[in-house]
XYZ file of N, CA and C in Angstrom:
465
model
N -3.144 -61.377 37.721
C -3.322 -59.559 36.310
C -3.258 -60.194 35.665
N -4.429 -59.571 34.663
C -5.066 -60.451 33.157
C -4.893 -58.599 32.961
N -3.991 -58.303 32.172
C -4.077 -56.505 31.528
C -5.214 -56.823 29.425
N -5.853 -56.627 29.692
C -6.760 -56.373 28.450
C -5.907 -55.648 27.121
N -6.208 -56.107 26.789
C -5.555 -55.024 24.845
C -6.513 -54.423 25.068
N -6.664 -53.330 24.611
C -7.429 -52.688 23.815
C -7.475 -52.043 22.836
N -7.929 -51.888 21.272
C -7.893 -51.906 20.599
C -8.763 -51.284 19.900
N -7.970 -49.982 19.011
C -8.902 -48.917 18.575
C -9.114 -48.792 17.257
N -10.256 -49.155 16.846
C -10.476 -48.549 15.330
C -10.490 -46.988 14.394
N -9.410 -47.051 13.551
C -9.689 -44.972 13.255
C -10.327 -45.572 12.022
N -11.834 -45.029 10.924
C -11.869 -44.553 9.925
C -11.000 -43.536 9.079
N -10.753 -44.915 8.246
C -9.990 -43.387 6.859
C -10.705 -41.397 7.041
N -10.719 -41.619 7.491
C -12.761 -40.707 6.610
C -11.687 -39.290 8.224
N -12.050 -39.972 9.643
C -11.401 -39.893 10.936
C -9.673 -38.610 10.462
N -9.149 -39.597 10.674
C -8.042 -39.161 9.376
C -7.617 -38.356 8.938
N -7.611 -38.375 8.267
C -7.655 -37.742 7.480
C -8.691 -35.559 7.231
N -9.902 -35.723 8.726
C -10.685 -34.501 8.633
C -9.887 -33.748 10.098
N -9.616 -34.976 10.868
C -7.964 -34.508 11.595
C -7.305 -33.644 11.099
N -6.496 -34.475 9.718
C -5.446 -34.085 9.365
C -5.369 -31.892 9.016
N -6.700 -32.108 8.118
C -7.362 -31.349 7.610
C -6.915 -29.985 8.732
N -7.910 -30.426 9.908
C -8.552 -28.922 11.233
C -6.888 -28.620 11.994
N -5.934 -29.790 11.924
C -4.427 -29.402 12.279
C -3.588 -28.467 11.403
N -4.696 -28.942 9.611
C -3.293 -28.012 9.433
C -3.827 -26.771 9.048
N -5.717 -26.515 9.929
C -6.199 -25.343 9.354
C -5.472 -23.666 10.441
N -5.593 -25.091 11.717
C -5.065 -24.030 12.837
C -3.929 -23.415 12.992
N -2.430 -24.005 12.177
C -1.063 -23.587 11.802
C -1.300 -22.249 10.953
N -2.637 -23.135 10.004
C -2.142 -21.959 9.510
C -2.870 -20.601 9.367
N -3.985 -21.092 10.542
C -4.608 -19.512 11.448
C -3.442 -19.168 11.795
N -2.725 -19.988 13.292
C -1.831 -19.377 14.042
C -0.230 -18.262 12.993
N -0.559 -19.192 12.134
C 1.546 -18.012 11.334
C 0.609 -17.314 10.263
N -1.403 -16.757 10.140
C -1.605 -16.011 9.591
C -1.475 -14.495 10.930
N -1.950 -15.186 11.302
C -2.156 -13.811 13.115
C -0.419 -13.886 13.167
N 0.082 -14.553 13.989
C 1.786 -14.731 13.951
C 2.327 -13.001 13.273
N 1.752 -12.987 11.556
C 1.794 -12.295 10.030
C 1.773 -11.412 10.226
N 0.449 -11.261 10.418
C -0.127 -9.607 11.063
C 0.249 -9.395 12.207
N 0.707 -9.770 13.073
C 0.689 -8.831 14.287
C 1.824 -8.492 15.373
N 2.564 -9.102 14.447
C 4.364 -9.246 14.344
C 4.793 -7.772 14.538
N 5.986 -7.208 15.489
C 5.538 -5.217 15.830
C 6.790 -4.671 14.252
N 6.000 -3.701 13.862
C 7.351 -3.379 12.441
C 8.286 -2.902 12.953
N 8.730 -3.392 12.150
C 10.869 -2.437 12.912
C 10.399 -0.615 11.754
N 10.610 0.112 13.345
C 10.066 1.844 12.486
C 11.214 1.900 11.908
N 11.991 2.679 10.638
C 12.696 3.806 10.126
C 12.626 5.366 11.290
N 14.109 5.703 11.217
C 14.431 6.629 12.067
C 14.181 7.563 10.882
N 12.863 8.167 10.461
C 12.743 9.412 9.947
C 13.135 10.251 10.490
N 12.947 11.243 11.345
C 12.777 12.170 11.987
C 13.780 12.752 11.809
N 15.455 11.863 11.686
C 17.120 11.939 11.937
C 17.449 12.541 10.848
N 16.112 11.152 9.162
C 16.409 11.684 8.284
C 15.931 12.716 7.279
N 15.194 13.190 7.859
C 13.831 14.625 8.098
C 14.595 15.930 9.070
N 15.673 15.727 10.099
C 16.369 16.986 11.517
C 17.455 17.115 9.487
N 18.087 15.875 9.299
C 19.194 16.881 8.438
C 18.461 16.556 7.402
N 17.860 17.064 6.689
C 17.588 17.173 5.289
C 16.843 18.981 5.374
N 16.043 19.293 6.531
C 15.777 20.421 6.720
C 16.810 21.460 6.917
N 18.217 20.858 8.256
C 19.033 21.556 7.818
C 19.606 21.392 6.846
N 20.216 21.024 6.135
C 21.119 21.571 5.104
C 20.448 22.288 3.978
N 18.751 21.617 3.572
C 17.970 23.258 2.612
C 17.002 23.182 3.853
N 16.809 25.050 3.654
C 15.518 26.092 4.184
C 13.890 25.142 3.857
N 14.143 24.931 2.678
C 12.864 24.498 2.845
C 12.876 22.914 1.343
N 12.112 22.230 0.932
C 12.363 20.988 -0.092
C 11.126 22.171 -0.847
N 10.179 22.930 -1.101
C 8.737 22.913 -1.523
C 9.253 24.153 -2.039
N 8.432 24.740 -2.971
C 7.691 25.927 -3.151
C 6.151 26.252 -2.443
N 5.561 25.864 -1.470
C 3.833 25.983 -1.452
C 3.288 26.041 -2.302
N 2.431 25.441 -2.295
C 1.156 25.871 -3.407
C 0.658 24.781 -3.573
N -0.093 24.732 -4.959
C -1.245 22.940 -5.349
C -0.151 23.035 -6.867
N 0.045 22.123 -7.628
C 0.888 21.090 -8.745
C 0.461 20.275 -8.633
N 0.288 20.954 -9.586
C -0.684 19.331 -10.844
C -0.593 18.863 -12.083
N -0.089 17.703 -12.760
C -0.094 17.198 -13.635
C -0.105 16.032 -13.764
N -0.997 15.850 -15.320
C -1.937 15.319 -16.205
C -2.153 13.855 -16.903
N -2.611 13.733 -16.780
C -2.295 12.390 -17.724
C -3.014 12.105 -18.268
N -3.351 11.580 -20.247
C -3.460 11.275 -20.973
C -4.740 9.867 -20.873
N -5.855 9.878 -20.567
C -6.343 7.815 -20.382
C -6.919 7.991 -21.390
N -7.081 7.927 -22.694
C -7.103 7.780 -24.516
C -7.353 8.728 -24.377
N -8.671 9.615 -25.494
C -8.500 10.889 -25.215
C -9.049 12.340 -24.523
N -8.792 11.791 -23.265
C -9.205 11.614 -22.251
C -8.171 12.278 -20.950
N -8.378 13.338 -20.893
C -7.306 13.958 -19.820
C -8.087 13.754 -18.048
N -7.278 13.122 -17.152
C -6.568 13.356 -15.417
C -6.202 14.091 -14.776
N -5.762 15.575 -13.635
C -5.110 15.414 -13.653
C -4.804 15.404 -11.914
N -4.048 15.009 -11.894
C -2.792 14.564 -10.734
C -2.213 15.945 -9.859
N -3.663 16.101 -8.980
C -2.961 17.301 -8.163
C -2.161 16.962 -6.120
N -0.935 17.821 -6.332
C -0.724 17.832 -5.239
C -0.398 19.002 -4.533
N -0.877 19.393 -3.380
C -0.280 20.422 -2.469
C 0.715 20.140 -1.435
N 1.557 21.503 -1.320
C 2.645 21.594 -0.341
C 2.618 22.240 0.635
N 4.012 22.610 1.312
C 4.634 23.443 2.810
C 4.718 22.990 2.098
N 6.286 24.144 2.870
C 7.272 24.383 2.866
C 8.585 22.845 3.034
N 7.951 22.321 3.793
C 7.974 20.946 3.931
C 7.719 19.784 3.410
N 6.866 19.882 2.914
C 5.766 18.358 2.899
C 4.868 18.414 2.519
N 4.646 17.064 2.121
C 3.108 17.247 1.235
C 2.597 16.709 2.243
N 1.176 17.703 1.710
C -0.033 17.990 2.761
C -1.266 17.436 2.091
N -1.266 17.182 1.070
C -2.264 16.374 0.107
C -2.210 15.854 -1.454
N -2.635 14.581 -1.559
C -2.445 14.934 -3.006
C -4.142 13.949 -3.356
N -4.663 14.324 -4.693
C -5.802 14.147 -5.222
C -5.564 13.466 -6.366
N -7.033 13.253 -7.054
C -7.210 12.767 -8.326
C -8.142 13.319 -9.133
N -8.176 14.343 -9.992
C -9.390 15.224 -10.161
C -9.918 15.097 -11.719
N -10.648 14.263 -11.625
C -10.762 14.345 -13.231
C -11.685 14.744 -13.731
N -11.168 15.555 -15.537
C -11.871 16.666 -15.718
C -13.370 16.276 -15.986
N -13.641 14.855 -16.800
C -15.099 14.645 -17.035
C -15.970 13.483 -16.304
N -16.926 13.026 -16.046
C -17.331 12.004 -15.658
C -17.186 10.609 -16.023
N -16.712 10.831 -17.130
C -16.531 8.995 -18.412
C -15.615 8.634 -18.136
N -13.836 9.484 -16.994
C -13.207 9.327 -16.825
C -13.442 8.147 -15.539
N -14.753 8.672 -14.634
C -14.721 7.230 -13.892
C -15.254 6.695 -14.929
N -15.774 6.357 -15.158
C -16.769 5.875 -15.555
C -16.031 4.074 -15.936
N -14.976 5.109 -17.883
C -13.958 3.939 -18.551
C -12.705 3.519 -17.391
N -12.489 4.378 -16.309
C -11.593 3.628 -15.487
C -11.457 3.139 -14.705
N -12.968 2.932 -13.563
C -12.894 2.559 -12.047
C -11.294 2.480 -11.362
N -9.939 2.333 -11.608
C -9.590 1.698 -10.797
C -8.775 2.577 -10.439
N -8.934 3.284 -11.515
C -7.674 4.967 -10.997
C -8.234 5.736 -9.785
N -9.110 6.085 -8.898
C -9.978 6.197 -7.843
C -8.972 6.096 -6.309
N -9.586 4.576 -6.668
C -8.822 3.687 -6.343
C -7.535 3.140 -5.304
N -6.763 3.389 -6.719
C -5.136 3.681 -6.759
C -4.585 3.799 -6.048
N -5.565 6.095 -6.408
C -5.312 6.798 -5.784
C -5.824 7.167 -4.705
N -5.890 6.915 -3.574
C -6.436 6.515 -2.661
C -5.176 5.600 -1.835
N -5.483 4.844 -2.098
C -4.028 3.621 -1.594
C -3.213 4.764 -2.227
N -2.738 5.331 -2.027
C -1.349 6.325 -3.549
C -0.916 7.159 -2.289
N -2.111 7.923 -1.783
C -2.447 8.896 -2.169
C -2.503 9.358 0.038
N -2.219 7.521 0.743
C -2.477 7.605 2.086
C -0.473 7.559 2.529
N -0.338 6.550 1.189
C 1.281 6.161 1.641
C 1.937 7.389 1.354
N 1.825 8.196 0.497
C 3.018 9.119 0.296
C 2.651 9.847 1.439
N 1.674 10.413 2.060
C 1.163 10.685 3.138
C 1.940 10.984 4.134
N 1.982 9.346 4.815
C 2.720 8.689 5.575
C 3.890 9.190 5.652
N 4.488 8.942 4.703
C 5.886 8.678 4.111
C 7.114 9.801 3.777
N 5.847 10.476 3.386
C 6.237 11.913 2.353
C 7.470 11.129 1.712
N 7.094 10.314 1.130
C 8.700 10.324 -0.386
C 7.923 9.435 -1.291
N 8.554 9.041 -2.338
C 7.487 8.165 -3.142
C 8.281 7.117 -3.209
N 9.458 6.353 -2.566
C 10.477 5.540 -1.950
C 9.592 5.051 -1.146
N 9.225 3.628 -2.103
C 9.304 2.048 -0.796
C 7.676 2.458 -1.137
N 6.230 2.640 -2.268
C 5.065 1.934 -1.586
C 4.737 1.053 -2.185
N 4.338 0.392 -1.929
C 3.758 -0.607 -2.208
C 2.239 -0.352 -3.107
N 1.970 -1.245 -4.637
C 0.611 -0.745 -5.477
C -0.224 -2.180 -5.108
N -1.174 -1.357 -4.907
C -2.641 -1.969 -4.936
C -2.121 -4.438 -6.144
N -3.073 -4.909 -6.150
C -2.861 -6.072 -6.728
C -3.146 -5.762 -7.641
N -4.300 -5.495 -8.536
C -4.205 -5.605 -8.983
C -4.392 -4.571 -10.203
N -4.004 -3.003 -10.455
C -3.881 -2.038 -11.006
C -2.314 -1.303 -10.011
N -0.881 -2.356 -10.631
C 0.447 -1.614 -10.037
C 0.447 -0.808 -12.163
N 0.403 -1.084 -12.833
C 0.677 -0.011 -13.628
C -0.451 1.971 -13.990
N -1.603 1.440 -13.109
C -2.264 2.940 -13.022
C -1.787 2.745 -11.814
N -1.599 2.052 -11.330
C -0.459 3.307 -10.340
C 0.979 3.153 -10.132
N 1.408 3.110 -11.298
C 3.026 3.546 -11.551
C 2.709 4.713 -12.675
N 1.085 4.931 -13.743
C 1.146 6.640 -14.221
C 0.822 7.257 -13.549
N 0.384 6.632 -12.268
C -0.424 8.229 -11.143
C 0.841 8.650 -10.402
N 1.658 6.988 -10.349
C 3.008 8.070 -9.375
C 3.536 8.387 -9.885
N 4.266 8.045 -11.156
C 4.448 9.479 -12.303
C 4.440 10.476 -12.297
N 3.053 10.721 -12.301
C 2.588 12.469 -12.590
C 2.220 13.726 -11.259
N 2.376 12.274 -9.778
C 2.769 12.808 -8.469
C 4.200 13.360 -8.340
N 4.927 12.864 -9.423
C 7.254 12.893 -9.601
C 6.704 13.764 -10.218
N 5.926 14.293 -11.204
C 5.856 15.910 -12.219
C 5.406 16.781 -11.272
N 4.950 16.348 -11.278
C 3.878 17.913 -9.519
C 5.028 18.339 -8.881
N 5.845 17.024 -8.810
C 6.177 17.197 -7.205
C 7.828 18.150 -8.106
N 8.630 17.541 -9.037
C 9.486 17.859 -9.351
C 9.244 19.860 -10.028
N 7.766 19.923 -10.356
C 6.949 21.494 -10.583
C 7.199 22.253 -8.646
N 6.812 21.522 -7.790
C 6.855 22.104 -6.479
C 8.467 22.293 -6.134
N 9.778 21.554 -6.687
C 10.241 21.640 -6.353
C 11.163 22.729 -5.534
N 11.579 23.411 -4.138
C 11.886 24.481 -4.263
C 13.977 24.737 -5.165
N 13.725 25.902 -5.407
C 15.569 27.171 -6.589
C 15.598 26.339 -4.887
N 17.475 25.389 -4.821
C 18.326 25.030 -4.916
C 19.201 26.860 -3.669
N 18.912 27.693 -2.653
C 19.485 28.463 -2.682
C 20.833 28.950 -2.824
N 21.522 30.423 -2.928
C 22.980 30.008 -3.758
C 23.330 30.453 -2.892
């Protein structure tokens, strides 16, 4: 009974490649876990039922706007509301030069409008990576328009 000794020769290059591929596999698994984990839902129905019970209407229905001055140009942010919800948020440049000079305005507004309509609130908004200041200016304009739309409290 003789046992033969086996000698395994590993080259450093093979070990490095294997470590890199294992690292990429772990990163991919982590990324998939983060992307597809279930999100915690906030009890929106309870908070909206409480607020709608205490106040008959949150807004005076209509189209409200607030303007932003960009250099020498003006841009209007228009907010359309019904009696209890925000129905649309849009950016209306008054000239074509605004879209050329400020190309991040429209994509930032589109992202914010989706979030505002989904949340029905200006709280907890996530700003796009490259346009935080643009997004903050747009949110301030939306806030000003919503203040105009706020319904008078019933006495």
